[in-house]
Amino acid sequence: MTVSRTAPGGGTKIGKVARKEAADGVADHNPLQIGELSELLGYVLKRAQLKVFEDFLRCMASLQLTPAQFSVLILIEKNPGRNQTEIANTLGILRPNFVSMLDGLESRDLCARIRSTNDRRSHILALTDKGRSVLARAKKLVAAKHEARLNELLGPDGRIALLDMLAKIAREF
Amino acid sequence: MTVSRTAPGGGTKIGKVARKEAADGVADHNPLQIGELSELLGYVLKRAQLKVFEDFLRCMASLQLTPAQFSVLILIEKNPGRNQTEIANTLGILRPNFVSMLDGLESRDLCARIRSTNDRRSHILALTDKGRSVLARAKKLVAAKHEARLNELLGPDGRIALLDMLAKIAREF
C-alpha cells in the first residue's frame, strides 16, 4: 500500500482495518451511501436548490440570465431611486460580487449606475429600456417553463406549503 | 445629474421619468420591495438555505467544520474503499474545489488520501482516528443544536414534510 505524498504516513493515524479495507477495495459501481445526510435539512435544501437553479438556467438559456441577475433586475425595477448598497444588502450579495455583476449587466446595456444628486458617493440603479424588455421576457419564461414544471412536480398545494415553510426559515431561523 | 464613469450616458436608454425619479430619490429607509421574488421558489430556497448554513456554521464554531466538510467526512466514513472522484461526484463538488477541501482536512489530520493498490492513479479516502472523533462530536452538535432548533421552528411533522418535498425536487426535478 502506498500512502500518497499529500498524506505522509507518519502524521496520520488510521486504524489498521480501515486502512486495509480502503486500500484493497475492489472497483465498486454501486452508488455511495450518504448515511445521515439524507435526514439533514441543510444538505437536502442545498441539493434541491442546485437542481432548481440548474433548471432556471436551462429555461433562461435564450436570455442568458442567472438567478442572481434576474433577482437584481427585479429589485431595480421595483425600487426606483434606491442605491446599489441597498439592493446588494437586500439580496445578501457581497459588494465585490455585486460590483462585478453590475459591470456585466451594464456591458449588456440592461441597467445603468447613476450618481445620486443627494449623495454623490452613492450610485442609484436604473433599468435601461432594453433591461425592462429583457426582464419582461424573462418573467414570462420563468412562469411558463420553470415555475410551471415545479407546480406540476409538487402540485399547487404542495408548492404553497413548501414556499411557506421556506419563507418561515428565511425569516425566523 | 452625473452619470457614473461606468455608465456613459450615450450608451444607455433610460426613460426620462425613471431617470429623474432615480437621481432625485431622497434618502429612504423603508425596506425594499422584492416583488415577485417572494413567490419564486428558487429565490426562497436560496434564502432559506443560506440561513440554515449560517446556523450550521455557528453551531459548529468550536469544531470549525463547514457543511461541505461535514458531508465529506460522513461520506468517507460511510463508504470505506471508495475513491476521491466518487465522493466528489456524489456530493456534486467540482474537482478543484474538492482537492483544496481535502488539502485542508488533511492538514488538520482529519482524513488521508491513500493510493489505491488496484488503480495507482486513484486515491482512496479514509478518516484518521482524529477525524473519526471530530465527526462523532460534530454529529452530536448538529443533532443537539442545529436540527433541534429546526425541529422547534417547523414542528416534527413540518420538518418531515419539508424534507420529503425537497428530496423529491432533488431526485425528480
Coordinates of C-alpha atoms in Angstrom, one line a residue:
Chain A
M1 CA 0.0 0.0 0.0
T2 CA 1.3 3.4 -0.9
V3 CA 0.4 6.5 1.0
S4 CA 0.1 9.5 -1.3
R5 CA 2.6 12.3 -1.0
T6 CA -0.1 14.5 0.4
A7 CA -0.6 12.2 3.4
P8 CA 2.8 11.2 4.8
G9 CA 2.2 8.0 6.8
G10 CA 3.9 9.3 9.9
G11 CA 1.4 12.1 10.5
T12 CA -1.9 10.2 10.3
K13 CA -3.4 7.6 12.5
I14 CA -5.8 5.4 10.6
G15 CA -7.0 2.1 12.1
K16 CA -5.3 -0.9 10.5
V17 CA -8.5 -2.5 9.5
A18 CA -9.9 0.7 7.9
R19 CA -6.6 1.2 6.1
K20 CA -6.5 -2.3 4.7
E21 CA -10.2 -2.1 3.7
A22 CA -9.6 1.2 2.0
A23 CA -6.6 0.3 0.0
D24 CA -7.7 -3.2 -1.1
G25 CA -11.2 -2.0 -2.1
V26 CA -12.1 -3.6 -5.4
A27 CA -13.8 -1.5 -8.1
D28 CA -17.4 -0.9 -6.8
H29 CA -20.0 0.6 -9.0
N30 CA -22.8 0.8 -6.5
P31 CA -24.0 4.3 -5.6
L32 CA -22.4 5.6 -2.4
Q33 CA -24.2 5.6 0.9
I34 CA -25.0 9.1 2.1
G35 CA -25.9 8.0 5.6
E36 CA -27.4 10.6 7.9
L37 CA -27.1 13.3 5.2
S38 CA -30.5 12.2 3.8
E39 CA -32.1 13.4 7.0
L40 CA -30.0 16.6 7.3
L41 CA -32.2 19.5 6.2
G42 CA -29.2 21.7 5.2
Y43 CA -27.9 19.0 2.9
V44 CA -31.3 18.3 1.2
L45 CA -32.0 22.0 0.9
K46 CA -28.7 22.6 -0.9
R47 CA -29.3 19.6 -3.3
A48 CA -32.8 20.9 -4.1
Q49 CA -31.6 24.4 -4.6
L50 CA -28.9 23.3 -7.0
K51 CA -31.5 21.4 -9.1
V52 CA -33.9 24.4 -9.2
F53 CA -31.0 26.7 -10.2
E54 CA -29.9 24.3 -13.0
D55 CA -33.5 24.3 -14.4
F56 CA -33.7 28.1 -14.1
L57 CA -30.5 28.4 -16.2
R58 CA -31.8 26.0 -18.8
C59 CA -35.1 27.8 -19.1
M60 CA -33.3 31.1 -19.3
A61 CA -30.7 30.0 -21.8
S62 CA -32.0 32.2 -24.6
L63 CA -31.8 35.3 -22.4
Q64 CA -28.5 34.3 -20.6
L65 CA -29.7 35.4 -17.1
T66 CA -28.6 33.7 -13.9
P67 CA -31.0 33.6 -10.9
A68 CA -29.0 36.3 -9.2
Q69 CA -29.0 38.6 -12.2
F70 CA -32.8 38.1 -12.6
S71 CA -33.3 39.0 -8.9
V72 CA -31.2 42.1 -9.3
L73 CA -33.2 43.3 -12.3
I74 CA -36.5 42.7 -10.4
L75 CA -35.2 44.7 -7.4
I76 CA -34.1 47.6 -9.6
E77 CA -37.5 47.6 -11.3
K78 CA -39.5 47.5 -8.1
N79 CA -37.4 50.1 -6.2
P80 CA -36.7 53.2 -8.3
G81 CA -34.3 55.6 -6.6
R82 CA -32.7 53.1 -4.3
N83 CA -29.0 52.7 -4.3
Q84 CA -26.5 50.0 -5.1
T85 CA -25.7 49.2 -1.5
E86 CA -29.4 48.8 -0.6
I87 CA -30.0 46.4 -3.5
A88 CA -27.0 44.3 -2.7
N89 CA -27.8 44.2 1.0
T90 CA -31.4 43.2 0.4
L91 CA -30.3 40.2 -1.7
G92 CA -27.4 39.4 0.6
I93 CA -24.8 39.7 -2.2
L94 CA -21.3 40.7 -1.1
R95 CA -20.0 44.0 -2.5
P96 CA -17.2 42.8 -4.8
N97 CA -19.5 40.1 -6.3
F98 CA -22.2 42.7 -6.8
V99 CA -19.9 45.2 -8.5
S100 CA -18.8 42.6 -11.0
M101 CA -22.4 41.5 -11.6
L102 CA -23.4 45.1 -12.3
D103 CA -20.4 45.5 -14.7
G104 CA -21.8 42.5 -16.6
L105 CA -25.3 43.8 -16.7
E106 CA -24.2 47.3 -17.8
S107 CA -21.9 46.0 -20.5
R108 CA -25.1 44.2 -21.9
D109 CA -27.0 47.5 -21.6
L110 CA -29.5 46.1 -19.2
C111 CA -29.0 48.6 -16.4
A112 CA -27.1 51.8 -15.5
R113 CA -25.5 53.2 -12.4
I114 CA -26.4 56.9 -12.0
R115 CA -24.6 59.1 -9.4
S116 CA -27.1 60.4 -6.9
T117 CA -27.7 64.1 -6.7
N118 CA -28.2 63.9 -3.0
D119 CA -25.2 61.8 -2.0
R120 CA -22.6 61.9 -4.7
R121 CA -20.7 58.9 -3.2
S122 CA -23.7 56.8 -3.8
H123 CA -25.0 55.2 -7.1
I124 CA -28.6 54.7 -7.9
L125 CA -29.5 51.8 -10.2
A126 CA -32.0 52.0 -13.1
L127 CA -33.1 49.7 -15.8
T128 CA -32.5 50.7 -19.4
D129 CA -35.3 50.2 -22.0
K130 CA -33.5 47.0 -23.1
G131 CA -33.3 45.9 -19.5
R132 CA -37.0 46.4 -19.0
S133 CA -37.9 44.4 -22.1
V134 CA -35.5 41.6 -21.3
L135 CA -36.9 41.4 -17.7
A136 CA -40.4 41.2 -19.1
R137 CA -39.5 38.3 -21.4
A138 CA -37.6 36.6 -18.5
K139 CA -40.6 36.8 -16.2
K140 CA -42.8 35.1 -18.9
L141 CA -40.2 32.3 -19.4
V142 CA -39.9 31.7 -15.7
A143 CA -43.7 31.4 -15.3
A144 CA -44.3 29.3 -18.4
K145 CA -41.4 26.9 -18.1
H146 CA -39.6 26.9 -14.7
E147 CA -42.4 27.5 -12.3
A148 CA -44.9 25.5 -14.3
R149 CA -42.7 22.4 -14.1
L150 CA -42.3 22.9 -10.3
N151 CA -46.1 23.2 -10.0
E152 CA -46.5 20.0 -11.9
L153 CA -44.0 18.2 -9.6
L154 CA -45.3 19.4 -6.3
G155 CA -48.9 20.2 -7.0
P156 CA -50.3 23.7 -6.3
D157 CA -50.9 23.0 -2.6
G158 CA -47.5 21.3 -2.1
R159 CA -45.8 24.3 -3.8
I160 CA -47.6 26.8 -1.5
A161 CA -46.8 24.7 1.6
L162 CA -43.2 24.5 0.6
L163 CA -42.9 28.2 0.0
D164 CA -44.5 28.9 3.4
M165 CA -42.0 26.7 5.3
L166 CA -39.0 28.0 3.4
A167 CA -40.1 31.6 4.0
K168 CA -40.5 30.9 7.7
I169 CA -36.9 29.5 7.8
A170 CA -35.6 32.6 5.9
R171 CA -37.5 34.9 8.2
E172 CA -37.3 33.3 11.7
F173 CA -34.4 30.8 11.8
Chain B
M1 CA -27.2 64.7 -12.5
T2 CA -23.9 63.0 -13.2
V3 CA -23.8 59.7 -14.9
S4 CA -21.1 57.5 -13.4
R5 CA -18.0 56.6 -15.4
T6 CA -19.2 53.0 -15.6
A7 CA -22.4 54.1 -17.4
P8 CA -21.6 56.6 -20.2
G9 CA -24.9 58.3 -20.9
G10 CA -24.6 57.9 -24.6
G11 CA -24.8 54.1 -24.5
T12 CA -27.9 53.6 -22.3
K13 CA -31.6 54.4 -22.9
I14 CA -33.4 55.1 -19.6
G15 CA -36.8 56.7 -19.8
K16 CA -36.7 60.4 -18.7
V17 CA -39.2 59.9 -15.9
A18 CA -37.3 56.9 -14.4
R19 CA -34.0 58.7 -14.7
K20 CA -35.3 61.8 -12.8
E21 CA -37.1 59.6 -10.2
A22 CA -33.9 57.7 -9.6
A23 CA -31.5 60.6 -9.4
D24 CA -33.7 62.8 -7.2
G25 CA -34.7 60.0 -4.8
V26 CA -34.4 61.3 -1.3
A27 CA -32.9 59.0 1.4
D28 CA -35.5 56.3 2.0
H29 CA -35.1 53.9 5.0
N30 CA -38.0 51.7 4.2
P31 CA -37.2 48.0 3.4
L32 CA -37.0 47.4 -0.4
Q33 CA -39.9 45.7 -2.2
I34 CA -38.9 42.2 -3.5
G35 CA -41.9 41.9 -5.8
E36 CA -42.5 38.6 -7.5
L37 CA -39.3 37.2 -5.9
S38 CA -41.3 36.3 -2.8
E39 CA -43.3 33.8 -4.9
L40 CA -40.2 32.4 -6.8
L41 CA -39.3 29.1 -5.3
G42 CA -35.6 29.3 -6.3
Y43 CA -35.2 32.6 -4.6
V44 CA -36.9 31.5 -1.3
L45 CA -35.0 28.2 -1.4
K46 CA -31.7 30.1 -1.6
R47 CA -32.6 32.4 1.2
A48 CA -33.6 29.5 3.5
Q49 CA -30.5 27.6 2.5
L50 CA -28.2 30.5 3.4
K51 CA -30.0 30.8 6.8
V52 CA -29.6 27.1 7.6
F53 CA -25.9 27.2 6.6
E54 CA -25.2 30.2 8.8
D55 CA -26.8 28.4 11.7
F56 CA -24.8 25.3 11.0
L57 CA -21.6 27.3 11.0
R58 CA -22.5 28.9 14.3
C59 CA -23.3 25.5 15.9
M60 CA -20.1 24.1 14.6
A61 CA -17.8 27.0 15.6
S62 CA -15.9 25.0 18.2
L63 CA -15.1 22.3 15.6
Q64 CA -14.5 24.7 12.6
L65 CA -16.4 22.5 10.1
T66 CA -18.4 23.8 7.2
P67 CA -21.5 22.0 5.9
A68 CA -19.5 20.7 2.9
Q69 CA -16.6 19.4 5.1
F70 CA -19.1 17.7 7.4
S71 CA -20.7 16.0 4.3
V72 CA -17.3 14.8 3.0
L73 CA -16.4 13.3 6.4
I74 CA -19.7 11.5 6.6
L75 CA -19.3 10.1 3.1
I76 CA -15.8 8.9 3.8
E77 CA -17.0 7.2 7.0
K78 CA -19.9 5.5 5.3
N79 CA -18.0 4.4 2.2
P80 CA -14.7 2.7 3.0
G81 CA -12.6 1.9 0.0
R82 CA -14.3 4.4 -2.4
N83 CA -12.1 6.9 -4.2
Q84 CA -11.8 10.7 -4.2
T85 CA -13.7 11.1 -7.6
E86 CA -16.7 9.0 -6.4
I87 CA -17.0 11.1 -3.2
A88 CA -16.7 14.4 -5.1
N89 CA -19.3 13.3 -7.7
T90 CA -21.8 12.1 -5.1
L91 CA -21.7 15.4 -3.4
G92 CA -21.6 17.4 -6.7
I93 CA -18.4 19.2 -5.7
L94 CA -16.1 20.3 -8.6
R95 CA -12.7 18.7 -8.7
P96 CA -10.5 21.8 -8.0
N97 CA -12.7 22.8 -5.0
F98 CA -12.7 19.2 -3.7
V99 CA -8.9 18.9 -3.9
S100 CA -8.4 22.1 -2.0
M101 CA -11.0 21.0 0.6
L102 CA -9.1 17.7 1.1
D103 CA -5.9 19.6 1.5
G104 CA -7.5 21.5 4.3
L105 CA -8.9 18.4 6.0
E106 CA -5.6 16.5 5.7
S107 CA -3.6 19.4 7.1
R108 CA -5.8 19.2 10.2
D109 CA -5.2 15.4 10.3
L110 CA -8.9 14.6 9.8
C111 CA -8.5 12.4 6.8
A112 CA -5.9 10.9 4.5
R113 CA -5.6 10.1 0.8
I114 CA -4.2 6.6 0.2
R115 CA -3.0 5.5 -3.2
S116 CA -5.2 2.5 -4.3
T117 CA -3.3 -0.7 -4.8
N118 CA -5.7 -1.6 -7.7
D119 CA -5.5 1.6 -9.6
R120 CA -2.4 3.6 -8.7
R121 CA -3.9 6.7 -10.4
S122 CA -6.7 6.8 -7.9
H123 CA -6.8 7.9 -4.3
I124 CA -8.9 6.3 -1.7
L125 CA -10.1 8.4 1.2
A126 CA -10.0 7.3 4.9
L127 CA -10.7 9.1 8.2
T128 CA -7.9 9.3 10.7
D129 CA -8.6 8.5 14.4
K130 CA -8.9 12.2 15.0
G131 CA -11.2 12.6 12.0
R132 CA -13.5 9.9 13.4
S133 CA -13.6 11.5 16.8
V134 CA -14.2 15.0 15.4
L135 CA -17.0 13.7 13.2
A136 CA -18.7 11.9 16.2
R137 CA -18.7 15.2 18.1
A138 CA -19.9 17.1 15.1
K139 CA -22.9 14.8 14.7
K140 CA -23.8 15.3 18.3
L141 CA -23.6 19.1 18.0
V142 CA -25.7 19.1 14.8
A143 CA -28.4 17.0 16.4
A144 CA -28.5 18.8 19.8
K145 CA -28.3 22.4 18.4
H146 CA -28.9 22.8 14.7
E147 CA -31.5 20.1 14.0
A148 CA -33.2 20.6 17.3
R149 CA -33.8 24.3 16.5
L150 CA -35.2 23.5 13.1
N151 CA -37.5 20.9 14.7
E152 CA -38.7 23.6 17.1
L153 CA -39.4 26.1 14.3
L154 CA -41.2 23.7 11.9
G155 CA -42.6 21.1 14.3
P156 CA -41.7 17.4 13.7
D157 CA -44.4 16.9 11.0
G158 CA -43.5 20.1 9.2
R159 CA -39.9 19.1 9.2
I160 CA -40.7 15.7 7.6
A161 CA -43.0 17.2 5.0
L162 CA -40.3 19.7 4.1
L163 CA -37.6 17.0 3.8
D164 CA -39.9 14.9 1.6
M165 CA -40.7 17.8 -0.8
L166 CA -37.0 18.9 -1.1
A167 CA -35.9 15.3 -1.6
K168 CA -38.5 15.0 -4.4
I169 CA -37.1 18.1 -6.1
A170 CA -33.5 16.9 -5.7
R171 CA -34.5 13.5 -7.2
E172 CA -37.1 14.2 -9.8
F173 CA -36.9 17.9 -11.0

